mmCIF file of C-alpha atoms and ligand atoms in Angstrom:
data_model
loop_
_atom_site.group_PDB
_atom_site.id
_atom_site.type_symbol
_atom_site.label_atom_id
_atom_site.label_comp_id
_atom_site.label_asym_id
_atom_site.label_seq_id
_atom_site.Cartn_x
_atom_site.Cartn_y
_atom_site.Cartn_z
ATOM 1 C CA UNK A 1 20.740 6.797 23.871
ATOM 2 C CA UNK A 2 22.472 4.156 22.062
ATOM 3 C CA UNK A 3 20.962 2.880 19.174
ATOM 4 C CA UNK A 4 23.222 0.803 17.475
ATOM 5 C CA UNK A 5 21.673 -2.164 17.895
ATOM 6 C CA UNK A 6 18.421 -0.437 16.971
ATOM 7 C CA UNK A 7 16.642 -2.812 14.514
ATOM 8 C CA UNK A 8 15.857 -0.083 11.046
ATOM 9 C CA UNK A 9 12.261 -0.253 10.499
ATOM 10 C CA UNK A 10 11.417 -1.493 7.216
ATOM 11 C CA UNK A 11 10.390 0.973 4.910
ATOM 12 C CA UNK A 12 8.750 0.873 1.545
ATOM 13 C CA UNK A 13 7.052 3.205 -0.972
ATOM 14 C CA UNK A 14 4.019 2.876 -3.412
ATOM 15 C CA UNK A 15 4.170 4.563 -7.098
ATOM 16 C CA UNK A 16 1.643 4.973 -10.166
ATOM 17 C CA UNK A 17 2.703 4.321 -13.695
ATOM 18 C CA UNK A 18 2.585 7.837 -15.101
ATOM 19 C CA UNK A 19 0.590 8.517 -17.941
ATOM 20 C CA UNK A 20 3.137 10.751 -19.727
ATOM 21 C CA UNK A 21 7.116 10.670 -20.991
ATOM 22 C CA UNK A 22 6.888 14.032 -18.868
ATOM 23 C CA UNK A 23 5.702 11.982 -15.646
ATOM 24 C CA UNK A 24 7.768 9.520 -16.266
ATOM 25 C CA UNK A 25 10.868 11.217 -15.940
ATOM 26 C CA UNK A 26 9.591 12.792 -12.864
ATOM 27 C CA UNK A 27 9.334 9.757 -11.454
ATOM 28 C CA UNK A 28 12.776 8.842 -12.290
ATOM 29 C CA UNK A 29 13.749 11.434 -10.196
ATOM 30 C CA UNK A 30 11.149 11.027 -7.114
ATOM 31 C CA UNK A 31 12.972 7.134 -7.204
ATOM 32 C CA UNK A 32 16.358 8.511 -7.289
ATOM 33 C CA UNK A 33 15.773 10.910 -4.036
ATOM 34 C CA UNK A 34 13.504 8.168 -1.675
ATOM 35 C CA UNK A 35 15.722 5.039 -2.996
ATOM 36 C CA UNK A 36 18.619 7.172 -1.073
ATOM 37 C CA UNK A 37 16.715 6.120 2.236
ATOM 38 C CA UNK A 38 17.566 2.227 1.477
ATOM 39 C CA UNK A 39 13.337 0.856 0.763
ATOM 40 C CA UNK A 40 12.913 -2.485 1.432
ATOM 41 C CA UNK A 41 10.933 -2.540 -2.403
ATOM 42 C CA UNK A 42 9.023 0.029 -4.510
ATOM 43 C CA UNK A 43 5.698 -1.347 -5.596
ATOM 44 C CA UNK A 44 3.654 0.000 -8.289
ATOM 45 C CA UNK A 45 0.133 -0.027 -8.664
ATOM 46 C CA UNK A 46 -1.736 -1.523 -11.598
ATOM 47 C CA UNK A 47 -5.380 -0.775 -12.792
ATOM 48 C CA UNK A 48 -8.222 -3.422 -12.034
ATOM 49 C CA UNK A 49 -8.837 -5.496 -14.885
ATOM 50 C CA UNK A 50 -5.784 -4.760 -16.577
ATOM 51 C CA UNK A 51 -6.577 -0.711 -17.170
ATOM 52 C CA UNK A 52 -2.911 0.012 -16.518
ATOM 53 C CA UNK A 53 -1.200 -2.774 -17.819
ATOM 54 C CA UNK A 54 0.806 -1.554 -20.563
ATOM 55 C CA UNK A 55 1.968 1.402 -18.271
ATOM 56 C CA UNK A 56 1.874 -0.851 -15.017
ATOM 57 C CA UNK A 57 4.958 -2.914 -17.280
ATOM 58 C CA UNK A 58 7.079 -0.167 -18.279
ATOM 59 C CA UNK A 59 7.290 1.621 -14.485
ATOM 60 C CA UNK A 60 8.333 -2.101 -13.428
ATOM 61 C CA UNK A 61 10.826 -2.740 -16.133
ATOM 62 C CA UNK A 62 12.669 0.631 -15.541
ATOM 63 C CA UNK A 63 12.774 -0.133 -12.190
ATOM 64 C CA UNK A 64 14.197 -3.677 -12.297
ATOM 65 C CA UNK A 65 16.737 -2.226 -14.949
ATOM 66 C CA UNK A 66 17.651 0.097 -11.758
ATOM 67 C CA UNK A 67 17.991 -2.930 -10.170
ATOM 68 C CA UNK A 68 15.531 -2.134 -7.400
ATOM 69 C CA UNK A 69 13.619 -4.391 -5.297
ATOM 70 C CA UNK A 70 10.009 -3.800 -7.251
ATOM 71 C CA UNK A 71 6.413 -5.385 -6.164
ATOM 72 C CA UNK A 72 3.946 -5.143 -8.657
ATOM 73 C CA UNK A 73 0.475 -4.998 -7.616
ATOM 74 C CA UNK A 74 -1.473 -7.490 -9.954
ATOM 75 C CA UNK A 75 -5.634 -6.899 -9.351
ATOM 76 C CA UNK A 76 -7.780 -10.413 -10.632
ATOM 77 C CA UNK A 77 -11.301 -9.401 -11.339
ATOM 78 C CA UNK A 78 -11.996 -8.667 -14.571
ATOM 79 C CA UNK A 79 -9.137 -10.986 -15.786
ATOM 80 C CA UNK A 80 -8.404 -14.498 -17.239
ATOM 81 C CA UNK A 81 -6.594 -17.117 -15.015
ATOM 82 C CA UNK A 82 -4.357 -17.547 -17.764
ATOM 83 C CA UNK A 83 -3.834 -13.486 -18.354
ATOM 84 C CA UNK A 84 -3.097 -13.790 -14.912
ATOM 85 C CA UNK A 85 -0.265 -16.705 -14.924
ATOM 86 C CA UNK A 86 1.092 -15.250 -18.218
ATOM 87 C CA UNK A 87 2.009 -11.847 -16.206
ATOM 88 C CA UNK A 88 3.436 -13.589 -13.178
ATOM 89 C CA UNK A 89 5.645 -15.897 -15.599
ATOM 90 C CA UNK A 90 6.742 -12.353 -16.939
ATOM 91 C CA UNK A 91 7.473 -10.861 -13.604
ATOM 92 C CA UNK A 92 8.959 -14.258 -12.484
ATOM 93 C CA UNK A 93 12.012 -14.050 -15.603
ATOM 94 C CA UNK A 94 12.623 -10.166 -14.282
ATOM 95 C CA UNK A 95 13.320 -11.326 -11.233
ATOM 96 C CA UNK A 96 10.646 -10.152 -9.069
ATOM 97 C CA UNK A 97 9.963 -11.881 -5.684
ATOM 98 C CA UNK A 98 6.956 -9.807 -4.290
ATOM 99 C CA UNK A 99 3.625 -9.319 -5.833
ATOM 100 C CA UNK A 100 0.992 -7.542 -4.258
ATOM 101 C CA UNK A 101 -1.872 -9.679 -4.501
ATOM 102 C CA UNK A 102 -5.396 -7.396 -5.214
ATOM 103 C CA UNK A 103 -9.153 -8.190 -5.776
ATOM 104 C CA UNK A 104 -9.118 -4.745 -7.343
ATOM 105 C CA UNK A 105 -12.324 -2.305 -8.011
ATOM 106 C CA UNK A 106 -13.694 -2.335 -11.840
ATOM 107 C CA UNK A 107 -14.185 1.086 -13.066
ATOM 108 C CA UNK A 108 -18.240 1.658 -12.769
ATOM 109 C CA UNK A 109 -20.209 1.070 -16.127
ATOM 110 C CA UNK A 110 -17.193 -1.433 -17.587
ATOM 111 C CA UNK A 111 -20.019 -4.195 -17.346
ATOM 112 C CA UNK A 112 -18.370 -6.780 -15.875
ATOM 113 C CA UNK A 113 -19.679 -6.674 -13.329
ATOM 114 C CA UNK A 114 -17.309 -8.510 -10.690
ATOM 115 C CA UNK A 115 -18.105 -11.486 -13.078
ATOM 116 C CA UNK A 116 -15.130 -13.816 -13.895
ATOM 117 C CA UNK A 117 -12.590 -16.468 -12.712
ATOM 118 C CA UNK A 118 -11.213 -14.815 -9.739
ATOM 119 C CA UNK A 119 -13.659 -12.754 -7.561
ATOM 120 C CA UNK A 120 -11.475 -12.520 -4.381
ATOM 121 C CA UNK A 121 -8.207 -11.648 -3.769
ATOM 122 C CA UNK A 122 -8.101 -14.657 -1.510
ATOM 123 C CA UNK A 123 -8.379 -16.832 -5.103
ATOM 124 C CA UNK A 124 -5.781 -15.184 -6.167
ATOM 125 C CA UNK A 125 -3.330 -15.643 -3.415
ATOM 126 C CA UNK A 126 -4.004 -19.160 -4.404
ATOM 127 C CA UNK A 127 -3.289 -19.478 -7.651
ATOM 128 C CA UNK A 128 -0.187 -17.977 -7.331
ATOM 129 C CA UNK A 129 0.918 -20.086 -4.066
ATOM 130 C CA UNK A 130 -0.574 -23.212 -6.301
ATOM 131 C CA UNK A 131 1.114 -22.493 -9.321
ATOM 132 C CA UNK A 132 4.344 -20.926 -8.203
ATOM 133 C CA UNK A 133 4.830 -22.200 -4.978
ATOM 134 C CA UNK A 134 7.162 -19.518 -2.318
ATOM 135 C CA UNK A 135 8.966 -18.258 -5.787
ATOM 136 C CA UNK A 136 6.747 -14.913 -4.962
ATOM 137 C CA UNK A 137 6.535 -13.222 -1.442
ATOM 138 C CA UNK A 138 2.509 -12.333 -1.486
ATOM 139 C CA UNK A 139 1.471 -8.785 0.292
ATOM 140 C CA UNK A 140 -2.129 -8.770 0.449
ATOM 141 C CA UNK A 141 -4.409 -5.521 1.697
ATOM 142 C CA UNK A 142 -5.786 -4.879 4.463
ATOM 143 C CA UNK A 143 -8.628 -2.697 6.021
ATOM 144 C CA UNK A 144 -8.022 -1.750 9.788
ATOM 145 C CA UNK A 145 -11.344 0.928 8.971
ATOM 146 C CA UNK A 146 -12.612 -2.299 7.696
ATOM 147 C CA UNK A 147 -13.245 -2.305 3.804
ATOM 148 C CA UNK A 148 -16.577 -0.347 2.580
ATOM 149 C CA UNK A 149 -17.841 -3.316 0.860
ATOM 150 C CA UNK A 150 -18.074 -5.525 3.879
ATOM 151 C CA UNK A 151 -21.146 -6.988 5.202
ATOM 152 C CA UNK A 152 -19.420 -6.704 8.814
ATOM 153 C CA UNK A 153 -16.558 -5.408 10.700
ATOM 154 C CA UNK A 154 -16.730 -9.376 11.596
ATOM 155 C CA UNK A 155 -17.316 -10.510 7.997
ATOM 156 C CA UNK A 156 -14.126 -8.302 6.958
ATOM 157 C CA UNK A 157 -11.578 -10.140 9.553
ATOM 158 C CA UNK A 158 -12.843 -13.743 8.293
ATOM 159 C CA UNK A 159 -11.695 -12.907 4.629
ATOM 160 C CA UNK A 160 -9.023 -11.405 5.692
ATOM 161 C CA UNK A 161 -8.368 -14.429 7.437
ATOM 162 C CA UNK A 162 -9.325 -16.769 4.477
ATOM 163 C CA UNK A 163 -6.169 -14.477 2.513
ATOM 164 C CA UNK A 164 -3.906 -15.012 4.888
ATOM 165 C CA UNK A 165 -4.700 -19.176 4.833
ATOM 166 C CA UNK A 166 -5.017 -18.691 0.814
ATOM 167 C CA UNK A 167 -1.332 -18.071 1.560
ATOM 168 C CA UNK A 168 -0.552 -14.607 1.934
ATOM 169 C CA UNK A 169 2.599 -13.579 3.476
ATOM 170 C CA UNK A 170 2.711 -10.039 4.458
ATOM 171 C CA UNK A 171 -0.116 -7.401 4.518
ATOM 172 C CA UNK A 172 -0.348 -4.067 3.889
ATOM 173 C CA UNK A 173 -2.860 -1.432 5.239
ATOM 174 C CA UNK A 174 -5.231 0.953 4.154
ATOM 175 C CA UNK A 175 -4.168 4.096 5.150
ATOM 176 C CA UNK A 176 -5.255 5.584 8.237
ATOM 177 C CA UNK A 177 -4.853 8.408 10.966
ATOM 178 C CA UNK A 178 -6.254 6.954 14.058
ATOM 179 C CA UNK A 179 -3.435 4.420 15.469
ATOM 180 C CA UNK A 180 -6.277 2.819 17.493
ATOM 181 C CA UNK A 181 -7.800 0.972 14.555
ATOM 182 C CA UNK A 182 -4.587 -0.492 13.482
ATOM 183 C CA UNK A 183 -3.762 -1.787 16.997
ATOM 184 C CA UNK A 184 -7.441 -2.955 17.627
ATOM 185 C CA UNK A 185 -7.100 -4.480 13.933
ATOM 186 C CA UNK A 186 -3.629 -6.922 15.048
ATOM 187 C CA UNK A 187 -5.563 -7.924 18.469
ATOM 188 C CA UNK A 188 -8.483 -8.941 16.074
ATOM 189 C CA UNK A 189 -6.246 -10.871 14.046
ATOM 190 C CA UNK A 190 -4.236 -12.595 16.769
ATOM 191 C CA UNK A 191 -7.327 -13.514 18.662
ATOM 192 C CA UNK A 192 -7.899 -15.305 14.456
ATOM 193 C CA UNK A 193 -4.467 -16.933 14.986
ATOM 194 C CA UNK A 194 -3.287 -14.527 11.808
ATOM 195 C CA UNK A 195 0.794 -14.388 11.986
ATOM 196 C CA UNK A 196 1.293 -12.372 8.928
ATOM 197 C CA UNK A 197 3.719 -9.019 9.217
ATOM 198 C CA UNK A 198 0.666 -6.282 9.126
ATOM 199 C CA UNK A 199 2.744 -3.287 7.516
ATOM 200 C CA UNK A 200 1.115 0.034 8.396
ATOM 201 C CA UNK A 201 0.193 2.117 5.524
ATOM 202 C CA UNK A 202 1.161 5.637 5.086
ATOM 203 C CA UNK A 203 -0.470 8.455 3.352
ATOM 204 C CA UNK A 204 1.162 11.792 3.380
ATOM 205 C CA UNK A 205 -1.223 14.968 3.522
ATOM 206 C CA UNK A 206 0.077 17.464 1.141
ATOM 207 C CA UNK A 207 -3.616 18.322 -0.654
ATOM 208 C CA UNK A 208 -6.922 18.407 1.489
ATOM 209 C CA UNK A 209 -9.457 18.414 -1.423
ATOM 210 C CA UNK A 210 -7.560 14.999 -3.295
ATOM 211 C CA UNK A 211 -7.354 13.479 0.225
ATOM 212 C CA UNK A 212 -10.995 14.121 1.218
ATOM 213 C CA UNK A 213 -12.599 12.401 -1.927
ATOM 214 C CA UNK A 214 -10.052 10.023 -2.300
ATOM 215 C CA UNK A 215 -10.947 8.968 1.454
ATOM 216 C CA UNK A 216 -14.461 8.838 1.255
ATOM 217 C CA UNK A 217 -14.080 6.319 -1.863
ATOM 218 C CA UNK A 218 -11.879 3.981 -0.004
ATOM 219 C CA UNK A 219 -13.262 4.140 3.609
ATOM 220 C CA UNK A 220 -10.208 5.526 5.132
ATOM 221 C CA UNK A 221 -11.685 8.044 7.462
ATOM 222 C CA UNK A 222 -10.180 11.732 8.227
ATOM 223 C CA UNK A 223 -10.593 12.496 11.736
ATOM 224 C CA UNK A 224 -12.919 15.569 12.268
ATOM 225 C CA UNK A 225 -10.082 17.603 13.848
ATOM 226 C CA UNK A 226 -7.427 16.944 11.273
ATOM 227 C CA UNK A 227 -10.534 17.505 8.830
ATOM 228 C CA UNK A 228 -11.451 20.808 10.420
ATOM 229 C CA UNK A 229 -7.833 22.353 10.572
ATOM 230 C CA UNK A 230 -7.391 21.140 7.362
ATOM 231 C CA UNK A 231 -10.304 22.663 5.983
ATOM 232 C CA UNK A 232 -9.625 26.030 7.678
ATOM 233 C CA UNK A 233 -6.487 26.790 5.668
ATOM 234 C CA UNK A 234 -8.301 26.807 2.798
ATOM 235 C CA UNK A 235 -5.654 27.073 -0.828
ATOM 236 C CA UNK A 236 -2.958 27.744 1.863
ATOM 237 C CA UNK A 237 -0.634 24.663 0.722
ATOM 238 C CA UNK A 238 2.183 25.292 2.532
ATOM 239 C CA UNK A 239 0.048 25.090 5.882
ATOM 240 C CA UNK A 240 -1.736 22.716 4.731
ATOM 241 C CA UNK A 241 1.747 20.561 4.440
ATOM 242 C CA UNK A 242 3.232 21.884 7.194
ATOM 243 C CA UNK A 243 0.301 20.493 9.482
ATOM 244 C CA UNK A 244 0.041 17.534 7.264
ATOM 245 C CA UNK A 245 3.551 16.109 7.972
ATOM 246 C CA UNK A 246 3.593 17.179 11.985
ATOM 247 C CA UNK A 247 0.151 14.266 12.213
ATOM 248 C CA UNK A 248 1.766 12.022 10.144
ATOM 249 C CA UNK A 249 5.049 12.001 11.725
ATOM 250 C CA UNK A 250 3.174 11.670 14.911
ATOM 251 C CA UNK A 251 1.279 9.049 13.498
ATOM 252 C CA UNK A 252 4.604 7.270 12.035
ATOM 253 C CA UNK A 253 6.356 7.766 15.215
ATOM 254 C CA UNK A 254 3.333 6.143 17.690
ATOM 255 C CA UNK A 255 3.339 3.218 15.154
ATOM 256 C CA UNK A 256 6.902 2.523 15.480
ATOM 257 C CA UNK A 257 7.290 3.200 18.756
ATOM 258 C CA UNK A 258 4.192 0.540 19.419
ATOM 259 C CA UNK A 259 5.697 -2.058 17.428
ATOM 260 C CA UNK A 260 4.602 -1.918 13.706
ATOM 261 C CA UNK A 261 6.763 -4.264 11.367
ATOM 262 C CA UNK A 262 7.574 -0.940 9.133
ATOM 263 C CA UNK A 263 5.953 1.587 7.323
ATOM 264 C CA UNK A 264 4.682 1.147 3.671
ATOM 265 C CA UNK A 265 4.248 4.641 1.865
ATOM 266 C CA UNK A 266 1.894 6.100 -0.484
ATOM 267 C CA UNK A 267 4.003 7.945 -2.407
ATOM 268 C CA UNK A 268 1.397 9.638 -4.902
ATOM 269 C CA UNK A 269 4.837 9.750 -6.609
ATOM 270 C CA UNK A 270 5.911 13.028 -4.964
ATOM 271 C CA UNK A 271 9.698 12.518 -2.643
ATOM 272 C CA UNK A 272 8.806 15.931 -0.541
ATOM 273 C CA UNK A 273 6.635 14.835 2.369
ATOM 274 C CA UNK A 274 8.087 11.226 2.324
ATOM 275 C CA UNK A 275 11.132 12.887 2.802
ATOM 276 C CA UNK A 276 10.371 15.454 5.144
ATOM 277 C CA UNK A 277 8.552 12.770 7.455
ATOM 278 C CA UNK A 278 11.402 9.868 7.341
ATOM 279 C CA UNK A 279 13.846 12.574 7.815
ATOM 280 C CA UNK A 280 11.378 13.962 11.303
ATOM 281 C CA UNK A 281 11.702 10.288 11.966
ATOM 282 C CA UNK A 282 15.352 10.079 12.027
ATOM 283 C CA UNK A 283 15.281 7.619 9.202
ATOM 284 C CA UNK A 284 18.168 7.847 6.563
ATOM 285 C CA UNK A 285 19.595 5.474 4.621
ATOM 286 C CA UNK A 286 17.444 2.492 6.188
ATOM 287 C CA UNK A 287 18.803 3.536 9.443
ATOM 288 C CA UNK A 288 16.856 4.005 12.613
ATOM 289 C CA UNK A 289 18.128 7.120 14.822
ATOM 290 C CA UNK A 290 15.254 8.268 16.504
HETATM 291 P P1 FAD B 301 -10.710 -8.668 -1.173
HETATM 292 O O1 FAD B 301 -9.761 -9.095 -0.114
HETATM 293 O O2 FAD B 301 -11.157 -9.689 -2.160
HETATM 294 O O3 FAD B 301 -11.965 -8.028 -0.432
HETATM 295 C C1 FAD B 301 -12.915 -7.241 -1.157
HETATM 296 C C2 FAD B 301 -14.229 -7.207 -0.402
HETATM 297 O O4 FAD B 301 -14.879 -8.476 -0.518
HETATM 298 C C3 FAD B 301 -14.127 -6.964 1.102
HETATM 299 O O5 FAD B 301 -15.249 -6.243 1.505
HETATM 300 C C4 FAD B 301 -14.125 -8.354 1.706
HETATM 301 O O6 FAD B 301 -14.617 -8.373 3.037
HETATM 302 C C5 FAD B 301 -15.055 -9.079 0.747
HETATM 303 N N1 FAD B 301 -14.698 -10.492 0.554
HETATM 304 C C6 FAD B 301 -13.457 -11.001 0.422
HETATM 305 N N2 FAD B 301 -13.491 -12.317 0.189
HETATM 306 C C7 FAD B 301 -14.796 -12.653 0.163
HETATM 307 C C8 FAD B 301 -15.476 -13.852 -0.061
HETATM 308 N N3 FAD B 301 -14.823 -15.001 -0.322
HETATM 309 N N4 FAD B 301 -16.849 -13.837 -0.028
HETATM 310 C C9 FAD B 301 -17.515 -12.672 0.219
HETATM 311 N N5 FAD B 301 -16.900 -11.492 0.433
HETATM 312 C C10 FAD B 301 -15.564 -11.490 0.390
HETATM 313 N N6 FAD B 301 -6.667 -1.373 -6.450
HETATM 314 C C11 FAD B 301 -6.275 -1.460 -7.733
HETATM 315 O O7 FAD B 301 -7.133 -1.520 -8.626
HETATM 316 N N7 FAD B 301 -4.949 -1.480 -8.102
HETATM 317 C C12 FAD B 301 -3.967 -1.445 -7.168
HETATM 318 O O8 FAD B 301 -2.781 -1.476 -7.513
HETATM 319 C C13 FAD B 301 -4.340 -1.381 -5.773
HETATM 320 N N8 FAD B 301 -3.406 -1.398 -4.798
HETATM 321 C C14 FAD B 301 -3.805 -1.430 -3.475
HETATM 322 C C15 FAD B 301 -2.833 -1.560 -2.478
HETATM 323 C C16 FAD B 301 -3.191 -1.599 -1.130
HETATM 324 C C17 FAD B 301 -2.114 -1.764 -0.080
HETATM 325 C C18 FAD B 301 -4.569 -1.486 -0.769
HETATM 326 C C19 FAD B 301 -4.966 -1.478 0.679
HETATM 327 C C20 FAD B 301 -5.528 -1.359 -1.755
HETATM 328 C C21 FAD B 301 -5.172 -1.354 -3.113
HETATM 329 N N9 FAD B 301 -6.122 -1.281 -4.140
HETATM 330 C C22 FAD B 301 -5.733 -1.342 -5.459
HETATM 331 C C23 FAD B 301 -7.546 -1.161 -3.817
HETATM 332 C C24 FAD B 301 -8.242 -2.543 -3.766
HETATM 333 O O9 FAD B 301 -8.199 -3.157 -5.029
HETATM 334 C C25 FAD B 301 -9.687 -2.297 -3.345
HETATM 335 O O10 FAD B 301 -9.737 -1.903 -1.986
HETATM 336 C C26 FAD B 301 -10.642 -3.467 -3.596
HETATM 337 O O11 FAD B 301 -11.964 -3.001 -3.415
HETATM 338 C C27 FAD B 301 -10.456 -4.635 -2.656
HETATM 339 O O12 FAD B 301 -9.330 -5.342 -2.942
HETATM 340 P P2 FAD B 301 -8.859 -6.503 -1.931
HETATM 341 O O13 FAD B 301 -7.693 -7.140 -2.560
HETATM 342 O O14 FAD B 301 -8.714 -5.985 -0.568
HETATM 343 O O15 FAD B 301 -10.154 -7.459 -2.030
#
């Protein structure tokens, strides 16, 4: 088949600042192997209410020193409107176009309680499209499982919607492993007259005991036969991967194949599955050759 006019899906990864100099320079080298496949941006997370701040800074100055494409997530509750602007200003003289725009979840017992100027990420899409304008492309999150807080599946889609007409540009998904949700999440927001690119995102399995609490605390649900396999190989890691990458090639593959803008990683800042999926996928250096 010919491909070379094959559009390259757009591809982009997700790290944590690393609590240590040791995990640092790991990550140094887990951004040296997956910027080899050409990302569209590496984003980096950043702990509600500012928990992460100090460490969410130094991943994102590195990187911009690299002179890579970086999206810092920035989360609102819990934080000042001016905190808020002074960070963006910061980001703004690096050079950063892309923020990922969060409501963000307080850690439990921090006694705030959800209490402050922003409550929503929707108010903070628009405060930054208020005070800055287009000089930041917005990604804002979204829940195809539908996010556990919501009154309603329904509720969910309308302030989804209300992000999107705060100003949002792109989205990014809550990872999943039922391709059926995603699709019946874009029909939803058509039928809402939401335009946005809907990036699907991607969560290698390399660890079934991380994946399984980590999943029940978000809402992204395990399917009961990935969950039983999974479960059945008990500390057998290397099965555990190996099965773990054939789904989530699969997964990657229907996506792509159906239409999906790109894929949007979540690194856990480990290159080895990333790797071993794009490369299933035929995706090298931003290229396309499946
Ligand atoms: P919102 O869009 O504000 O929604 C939160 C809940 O409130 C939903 O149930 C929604 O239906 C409801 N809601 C929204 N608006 C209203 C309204 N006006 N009135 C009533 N209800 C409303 N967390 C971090 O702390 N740091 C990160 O770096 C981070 N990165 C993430 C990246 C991605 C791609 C995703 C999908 C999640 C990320 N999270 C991160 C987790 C996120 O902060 C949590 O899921 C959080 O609980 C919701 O954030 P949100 O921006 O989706 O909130």
């Amino acid at each position: 088949m010919d491909t070379s006019n094959k559009k390259a899906p757009s591809i982009s990864f997700e790290l944590f600042p690393p609590k240590t100099e040791t995990g640092m320079e790991k990550l140094k080298l887990v951004v040296a192997e997956l910027n080899k496949l050409d990302p569209e941006y590496f984003s980096v997370t950043y702990g509600a209410g500012g928990s992460t701040q100090d460490r969410t800074f130094a991943t994102v100055d590195w990187l911009r020193e690299q002179g890579i494409d970086t999206a810092p997530h920035l989360s609102c509750i819990g934080t000042d409107k001016g905190e808020i602007l002074d960070i963006l200003e910061r980001y703004l003289g690096q050079g950063i176009k892309r923020i990922v725009a969060l409501r963000g979840d307080l850690p439990s017992g921090s006694g705030l309680g959800g209490l402050g100027e922003l409550n929503f990420a929707n108010e903070l899409v628009a405060l930054i499209r208020q005070t800055f304008d287009d000089a930041f492309h917005i990604e804002v999150a979204a829940y195809p499982e539908f996010h556990p807080q919501a009154e309603s599946a329904q509720a969910d889609l309308d302030n989804f919607r209300r992000k999107v007409e705060s100003g949002a540009h792109g989205a990014i998904t809550q990872y999943f492993y039922n391709a059926d949700a995603y699709w019946r999440f874009l029909d939803d927001c058509q039928q809402r007259g939401i335009e946005i690119p809907i990036v699907p995102g991607i969560m290698p399995i390399t660890n079934y005991s991380s994946l399984a609490r980590f999943s029940d605390a978000c809402g992204a649900e395990i399917p009961r036969w990935i969950r039983k396999r999974l479960e059945s190989y008990g500390d057998d890691l290397s099965s555990i991967q190996a099965f773990g990458a054939e789904v989530v090639t699969t997964l990657c593959r229907q996506l792509l194949d159906g239409g999906a803008p790109g894929l949007h990683f979540y690194t856990m800042n480990q290159s080895a599955s990333v790797l071993q999926i794009c490369a299933a996928l035929g995706i090298t250096n931003g290229e396309n050759a499946s």
